[in-house]
XYZ file of C-alpha atoms in Angstrom:
459
model
C -7.113 -63.383 -70.979
C -10.475 -63.056 -69.262
C -9.111 -64.857 -66.140
C -6.100 -62.500 -66.034
C -8.385 -59.465 -66.197
C -10.541 -60.809 -63.360
C -7.455 -61.430 -61.156
C -5.952 -58.004 -61.853
C -9.264 -56.265 -61.133
C -9.545 -58.107 -57.815
C -6.114 -56.896 -56.595
C -7.173 -53.280 -55.833
C -10.275 -54.470 -53.993
C -8.124 -56.813 -51.841
C -5.694 -53.959 -51.095
C -8.586 -51.640 -50.202
C -10.065 -54.264 -47.919
C -6.723 -54.789 -46.173
C -6.183 -51.021 -45.822
C -9.681 -50.557 -44.395
C -9.031 -53.293 -41.805
C -5.720 -51.652 -40.777
C -7.399 -48.236 -40.540
C -10.146 -49.745 -38.414
C -7.562 -51.297 -36.072
C -5.747 -47.935 -35.799
C -9.038 -46.103 -35.137
C -9.992 -48.633 -32.471
C -6.518 -48.330 -30.936
C -6.727 -44.518 -30.662
C -9.194 -44.371 -27.721
C -7.176 -46.988 -25.836
C -3.920 -45.068 -26.357
C -5.670 -41.794 -25.467
C -6.948 -43.376 -22.241
C -3.460 -44.648 -21.379
C -1.998 -41.158 -21.923
C -4.758 -39.519 -19.831
C -4.079 -41.975 -17.011
C -0.381 -41.074 -17.192
C -0.867 -37.280 -17.215
C -0.868 -35.503 -13.809
C -4.339 -33.900 -13.936
C -6.417 -36.836 -15.203
C -4.268 -39.593 -13.680
C -6.437 -40.028 -10.586
C -10.128 -39.235 -9.983
C -10.781 -40.601 -6.503
C -10.315 -37.453 -4.374
C -12.649 -36.697 -1.450
C -14.456 -33.372 -1.020
C -12.115 -32.254 1.760
C -9.152 -32.604 -0.634
C -10.527 -29.565 -2.441
C -10.540 -27.659 0.879
C -6.872 -28.009 1.667
C -5.811 -27.809 -1.994
C -7.655 -24.480 -2.312
C -6.285 -23.193 1.011
C -2.766 -24.146 -0.081
C -3.269 -22.520 -3.478
C -4.667 -19.273 -2.085
C -3.215 -18.603 1.372
C 0.425 -18.156 0.518
C 3.207 -15.696 1.093
C 0.788 -12.983 -0.002
C -0.959 -12.989 3.405
C 2.237 -11.734 5.065
C 2.287 -8.685 2.793
C -1.330 -7.678 3.512
C -0.516 -5.330 6.458
C 2.000 -3.590 4.169
C -0.676 -3.376 1.458
C -3.041 -1.840 4.027
C -0.413 0.785 4.881
C -0.325 1.834 1.222
C -4.104 1.695 0.773
C -5.244 3.311 4.026
C -8.015 2.153 6.384
C -11.035 2.973 4.218
C -9.879 1.851 0.749
C -7.949 -1.068 2.259
C -10.940 -2.590 4.060
C -13.206 -2.095 1.034
C -10.696 -3.695 -1.377
C -10.038 -6.668 0.941
C -13.742 -7.449 1.401
C -14.592 -6.782 -2.253
C -11.771 -9.069 -3.419
C -12.980 -11.851 -1.121
C -16.562 -11.581 -2.432
C -15.632 -11.234 -6.133
C -13.154 -14.113 -6.136
C -15.603 -16.387 -4.296
C -18.208 -15.537 -6.958
C -15.836 -16.236 -9.882
C -14.682 -19.460 -8.217
C -18.336 -20.573 -7.981
C -18.693 -19.852 -11.711
C -15.712 -22.061 -12.543
C -17.000 -24.914 -10.379
C -20.390 -24.677 -12.140
C -18.835 -24.572 -15.639
C -16.632 -27.644 -15.053
C -19.430 -30.012 -16.180
C -21.827 -27.685 -17.981
C -21.745 -29.881 -21.128
C -23.436 -33.256 -20.398
C -20.969 -36.144 -20.550
C -17.889 -33.870 -20.717
C -15.570 -32.475 -18.043
C -13.388 -29.414 -18.552
C -10.419 -30.699 -16.565
C -8.135 -27.793 -17.410
C -8.588 -24.030 -17.474
C -7.658 -23.808 -21.171
C -10.244 -26.489 -22.097
C -12.976 -24.270 -20.651
C -11.451 -21.334 -22.536
C -11.563 -23.308 -25.794
C -15.238 -24.107 -25.217
C -16.016 -20.435 -24.544
C -13.874 -18.732 -27.211
C -13.133 -21.423 -29.801
C -10.454 -24.066 -30.225
C -7.527 -21.804 -31.165
C -8.522 -18.459 -29.646
C -9.361 -20.061 -26.290
C -5.932 -21.655 -26.173
C -4.165 -18.359 -26.919
C -6.244 -16.407 -24.410
C -5.925 -18.781 -21.456
C -2.620 -20.670 -21.733
C -0.223 -17.653 -21.736
C -2.009 -16.087 -18.754
C -2.177 -19.349 -16.849
C 1.508 -20.047 -17.484
C 2.488 -16.539 -16.350
C 0.481 -17.087 -13.159
C 1.721 -20.549 -12.301
C 5.353 -20.099 -13.293
C 5.293 -16.622 -11.697
C 3.991 -18.025 -8.402
C 6.645 -20.742 -8.391
C 9.385 -18.149 -8.951
C 8.033 -15.907 -6.171
C 7.767 -18.914 -3.843
C 11.385 -19.823 -4.580
C 12.326 -16.332 -3.385
C 9.943 -16.569 -0.410
C 11.296 -19.941 0.694
C 14.881 -18.687 0.405
C 14.023 -15.484 2.296
C 12.364 -17.380 5.140
C 15.289 -19.794 5.492
C 17.698 -16.837 5.534
C 15.633 -15.125 8.266
C 15.781 -18.280 10.406
C 19.556 -18.453 9.925
C 20.073 -14.756 10.770
C 17.861 -15.012 13.868
C 19.711 -18.068 15.178
C 23.315 -17.232 14.195
C 23.341 -13.402 14.241
C 26.349 -13.439 11.903
C 27.832 -10.154 10.785
C 28.718 -11.804 7.482
C 25.579 -13.849 6.669
C 25.177 -16.437 3.920
C 23.868 -14.966 0.674
C 20.204 -15.337 -0.292
C 21.259 -17.200 -3.461
C 22.379 -20.211 -1.436
C 19.166 -20.327 0.584
C 17.129 -20.311 -2.631
C 19.237 -23.236 -3.846
C 18.645 -25.081 -0.544
C 14.909 -24.492 -0.864
C 14.955 -25.659 -4.508
C 16.737 -28.904 -3.616
C 13.602 -30.452 -2.070
C 11.618 -29.707 -5.248
C 14.026 -31.745 -7.347
C 12.642 -34.687 -5.317
C 8.973 -33.698 -4.768
C 8.498 -32.721 -8.419
C 8.432 -36.413 -9.330
C 5.219 -37.166 -7.457
C 3.023 -38.214 -10.403
C -0.335 -36.411 -9.936
C -2.525 -34.145 -7.794
C -3.686 -36.869 -5.420
C -0.100 -37.944 -4.767
C 0.709 -34.478 -3.372
C -2.379 -34.383 -1.126
C -0.270 -35.078 1.992
C 2.136 -32.260 1.110
C -0.830 -29.974 0.378
C -2.527 -30.805 3.697
C 0.660 -30.006 5.613
C 0.954 -26.746 3.673
C -2.657 -25.761 4.453
C -2.140 -26.409 8.188
C 1.080 -24.390 8.100
C -0.619 -21.448 6.358
C -3.282 -21.251 9.067
C -0.579 -21.621 11.724
C 1.776 -18.873 10.568
C -1.145 -16.542 9.834
C -2.355 -17.077 13.391
C 1.165 -16.478 14.727
C 1.415 -13.248 12.703
C -1.772 -11.656 14.052
C -1.608 -12.993 17.628
C 2.030 -11.877 17.995
C 1.052 -8.445 16.635
C -1.814 -8.261 19.128
C 0.494 -9.277 21.964
C 3.107 -6.718 20.934
C 0.493 -3.971 21.140
C 0.166 -0.719 19.242
C 3.605 0.865 18.813
C 4.170 4.182 20.615
C 5.032 6.159 17.479
C 2.459 4.477 15.225
C 1.137 6.503 12.273
C -1.601 5.546 9.814
C -1.002 8.115 7.083
C 0.672 7.275 3.783
C 4.417 6.730 4.233
C 5.507 8.097 0.829
C 6.846 11.660 0.939
C 5.457 12.625 -2.491
C 2.123 12.296 -4.267
C 3.546 10.170 -7.133
C 5.122 7.860 -4.553
C 1.786 7.498 -2.739
C -0.039 6.735 -5.994
C 2.541 4.148 -7.134
C 2.500 2.477 -3.693
C -1.309 2.340 -3.892
C -1.038 0.549 -7.246
C 1.514 -1.907 -5.836
C -0.794 -2.657 -2.901
C -3.593 -3.522 -5.345
C -1.265 -6.116 -6.866
C -0.442 -7.506 -3.410
C -4.159 -8.040 -2.736
C -4.658 -9.616 -6.187
C -1.748 -11.972 -5.503
C -3.326 -12.992 -2.192
C -6.480 -14.245 -3.969
C -4.771 -16.343 -6.602
C -6.209 -19.855 -6.368
C -8.352 -19.861 -9.525
C -5.564 -20.994 -11.832
C -5.687 -24.518 -10.437
C -9.358 -24.853 -9.415
C -10.551 -26.832 -12.488
C -7.509 -29.077 -12.200
C -8.372 -29.709 -8.535
C -12.010 -30.468 -9.428
C -10.805 -32.898 -12.123
C -9.507 -35.211 -9.360
C -12.993 -35.606 -7.786
C -15.147 -38.519 -9.088
C -18.316 -37.539 -10.928
C -21.486 -39.225 -12.178
C -24.718 -37.746 -13.619
C -26.426 -38.504 -10.277
C -23.548 -37.118 -8.174
C -21.711 -34.416 -10.140
C -18.346 -33.245 -8.855
C -19.520 -29.655 -8.391
C -21.372 -30.481 -5.139
C -18.403 -31.867 -3.142
C -16.096 -29.333 -4.816
C -18.263 -26.380 -3.771
C -18.502 -27.724 -0.216
C -14.716 -27.798 -0.080
C -14.400 -24.324 -1.621
C -16.774 -22.735 0.935
C -14.804 -24.242 3.822
C -11.555 -23.119 2.192
C -12.842 -19.548 1.857
C -13.799 -19.468 5.546
C -10.210 -20.457 6.355
C -8.988 -17.754 3.951
C -11.067 -15.158 5.806
C -9.663 -16.348 9.156
C -6.144 -15.951 7.778
C -6.421 -12.728 5.773
C -8.578 -10.278 7.705
C -6.949 -10.609 11.173
C -3.415 -10.466 9.715
C -4.152 -7.451 7.500
C -6.126 -5.404 10.027
C -4.306 -6.249 13.285
C -0.872 -6.064 11.601
C -1.618 -2.589 10.232
C -3.240 -1.487 13.511
C -0.107 -2.505 15.442
C 2.655 -1.092 13.220
C 0.888 1.499 11.053
C 2.783 2.668 7.986
C 6.102 1.454 9.477
C 5.147 -2.186 8.822
C 7.543 -4.164 6.582
C 6.462 -5.822 3.316
C 6.634 -9.096 5.257
C 5.087 -8.710 8.708
C 7.353 -11.367 10.213
C 10.265 -8.928 9.722
C 8.435 -6.334 11.852
C 7.845 -8.980 14.538
C 11.425 -9.336 15.759
C 10.633 -10.948 19.136
C 10.121 -13.457 20.658
C 12.789 -15.085 18.520
C 11.551 -18.657 18.902
C 8.128 -17.641 17.620
C 9.555 -15.841 14.583
C 11.758 -18.847 13.765
C 8.717 -21.152 14.059
C 6.585 -18.911 11.843
C 9.283 -18.696 9.169
C 9.707 -22.477 9.139
C 5.919 -22.788 8.772
C 6.181 -20.456 5.770
C 8.890 -22.689 4.262
C 6.734 -25.827 4.640
C 3.726 -24.020 3.191
C 5.474 -22.663 0.106
C 6.940 -26.119 -0.545
C 3.361 -27.422 -0.855
C 2.156 -24.364 -2.803
C 5.036 -24.659 -5.270
C 4.044 -28.245 -6.065
C 0.358 -27.351 -6.360
C 1.048 -24.633 -8.944
C 3.725 -26.694 -10.699
C 1.418 -29.673 -11.330
C -0.688 -27.989 -14.092
C 2.565 -26.776 -15.700
C 3.915 -30.337 -15.622
C 0.637 -31.436 -17.213
C 1.029 -28.896 -20.052
C 4.665 -29.832 -20.664
C 3.982 -33.574 -20.642
C 0.877 -33.212 -22.839
C 2.950 -31.292 -25.381
C 5.764 -33.846 -25.317
C 3.523 -36.933 -25.541
C 0.583 -35.787 -27.688
C 2.210 -33.259 -30.017
C 5.853 -34.328 -30.189
C 4.972 -38.035 -29.794
C 7.467 -38.921 -27.068
C 6.756 -42.139 -25.205
C 5.210 -41.513 -21.739
C 8.084 -42.780 -19.605
C 9.583 -42.008 -16.195
C 12.756 -40.731 -17.865
C 10.755 -38.161 -19.849
C 9.021 -37.015 -16.659
C 12.310 -36.942 -14.711
C 14.108 -34.776 -17.277
C 11.238 -32.349 -18.064
C 10.336 -31.689 -14.434
C 13.930 -31.206 -13.306
C 14.455 -28.679 -16.105
C 11.381 -26.740 -14.929
C 12.538 -26.662 -11.266
C 16.016 -25.565 -12.363
C 14.506 -22.787 -14.513
C 12.381 -21.349 -11.680
C 15.368 -21.540 -9.327
C 17.605 -19.695 -11.807
C 15.066 -16.874 -12.349
C 14.475 -16.559 -8.570
C 18.213 -16.241 -7.939
C 18.503 -13.652 -10.703
C 15.514 -11.472 -9.648
C 14.898 -11.850 -5.881
C 12.681 -8.746 -5.522
C 9.991 -10.157 -3.243
C 7.705 -7.141 -2.682
C 7.830 -5.877 -6.260
C 7.311 -9.323 -7.715
C 4.100 -9.741 -5.710
C 2.672 -6.484 -7.050
C 3.738 -7.049 -10.638
C 2.604 -10.652 -11.020
C -0.478 -10.017 -8.895
C -1.832 -7.376 -11.221
C -0.517 -8.466 -14.593
C -1.307 -12.161 -14.353
C -3.756 -12.930 -11.567
C -6.316 -10.197 -12.223
C -7.485 -11.684 -15.561
C -7.595 -15.358 -14.526
C -9.064 -14.648 -11.079
C -11.233 -11.526 -11.306
C -12.739 -11.299 -14.778
C -11.878 -14.124 -17.202
C -14.414 -16.497 -15.542
C -17.050 -13.740 -15.917
C -16.282 -13.319 -19.636
C -16.541 -17.097 -20.115
C -19.836 -17.134 -18.218
C -21.260 -14.395 -20.467
C -19.985 -16.164 -23.615
C -21.390 -19.570 -22.655
C -24.484 -18.842 -20.535
C -25.498 -15.653 -22.432
C -27.594 -14.068 -19.645
C -30.187 -11.495 -20.696
C -28.793 -7.962 -21.044
C -29.359 -5.816 -17.912
C -30.365 -8.880 -15.898
C -28.802 -9.218 -12.410
C -26.316 -11.862 -13.638
C -25.292 -9.669 -16.596
C -24.771 -6.582 -14.383
C -22.763 -8.450 -11.696
C -20.488 -10.011 -14.306
C -19.809 -6.682 -15.998
C -19.035 -5.011 -12.648
C -16.489 -7.771 -11.923
C -15.001 -7.410 -15.423
C -14.665 -3.614 -15.059
C -13.010 -3.826 -11.627
C -10.739 -6.651 -12.788
C -9.552 -4.779 -15.877
C -8.794 -1.680 -13.758
C -6.807 -3.867 -11.366
C -4.915 -5.473 -14.253
C -3.931 -2.074 -15.697
C -3.033 -0.203 -12.496
C -1.290 -2.673 -10.199
C 1.608 -3.764 -12.486
C 2.655 -0.117 -12.775
C 3.413 0.077 -9.056
C 4.996 -3.384 -8.978
C 7.303 -2.578 -11.896
C 8.367 0.684 -10.216
C 9.227 -1.231 -7.003
C 11.295 -3.731 -8.997
C 13.184 -0.903 -10.779
C 13.933 0.889 -7.478
C 15.203 -2.297 -5.815
C 17.118 -3.377 -8.922
C 19.004 -0.055 -9.037
C 20.956 -1.044 -5.902
C 21.081 -4.789 -6.541
C 24.126 -6.587 -7.898
C 23.344 -9.776 -9.797
C 24.570 -13.000 -8.146
C 26.452 -10.981 -5.538
């Protein structure tokens, strides 16, 4: 009996020992599986980017279709307020971008590779996710929708200029043509794999910006030019002013992908990624200044308040130059679309693999990314209101993530002394950003409603 008791008492201990060994194997396997998933995901898949990658990625992210609407924004803002807002936006967004670059590796041994990871560190695991992810998704998906419309519009302008048909092809088909290339490019695996596309896009953005302001300068000031507000009523002037604020906000919209761009740069304690990243950002912002200020000021000086919401429409001749500029726009927004889509792909694939436990396969990537491209194409075809979309998304989505959310994170993490210079500057940025977020969507929404009143869906 004694032997039986000894054997039975040893069974649980053997089971426990076996279970502990299995648990240990599973625990040891977790980091390896996590590493494999991180190497598969778009943001953390490659960390060998050079400092100049950050230059053209940031130029591509920031200098987009928004630059072509800046003369129109100036016409609704006026000379004084327009110049102040343009310069102030450039300074504030450069400051908040510096904050994000600095915060990327503020915890020793850890990198905040995604915007929402920094938000979770600043506001807590759950709250940070809910604050950042919805805003970032609105920004990135919103940009991709607007760029679908922009690409379609530019292709249509090229067609109309060349063919001069009385019965032109509908915009819907041009959006579909533009979307077709993204069903291919969307399957490039990570940020570094789209560096060639991004470089081409950055060169194109500088090129068509230069065409826009040099052609305006060559055309000369129009005989009947007027610089007063174009709206016939005070409410119209006020609403147009609000819309213009959104246009400017949209033009400075690169912050949503800056941490993801920095995540591709190698980093060590001796050589942190913030140094090469900041070098690239400074160069990118010089390019931004060369694109934005001449286009906005010379375009408005040439056409006054008669300027169109896309300056290339106002520049009707020479035809070959307008065709070239519009094709440059198409190439640029192809690159910009991919740049803003990559963090969205990362979120979708992280959800599918880490939360829903799908296997990280090419088929999963193929299906999920094609669905996303099809979704943005469908929304763009349904709501192709280019000018209004810029104002609405610019104010509602980009103001928080670009103008004041980095400042709030800085205050939450760094905790500068009250009434110190850092504390005052951050609160000024927060105040201006919140005002921009509240006011500009009002004008953008009004523009959408006015244009939608005469628009027939899918016609």
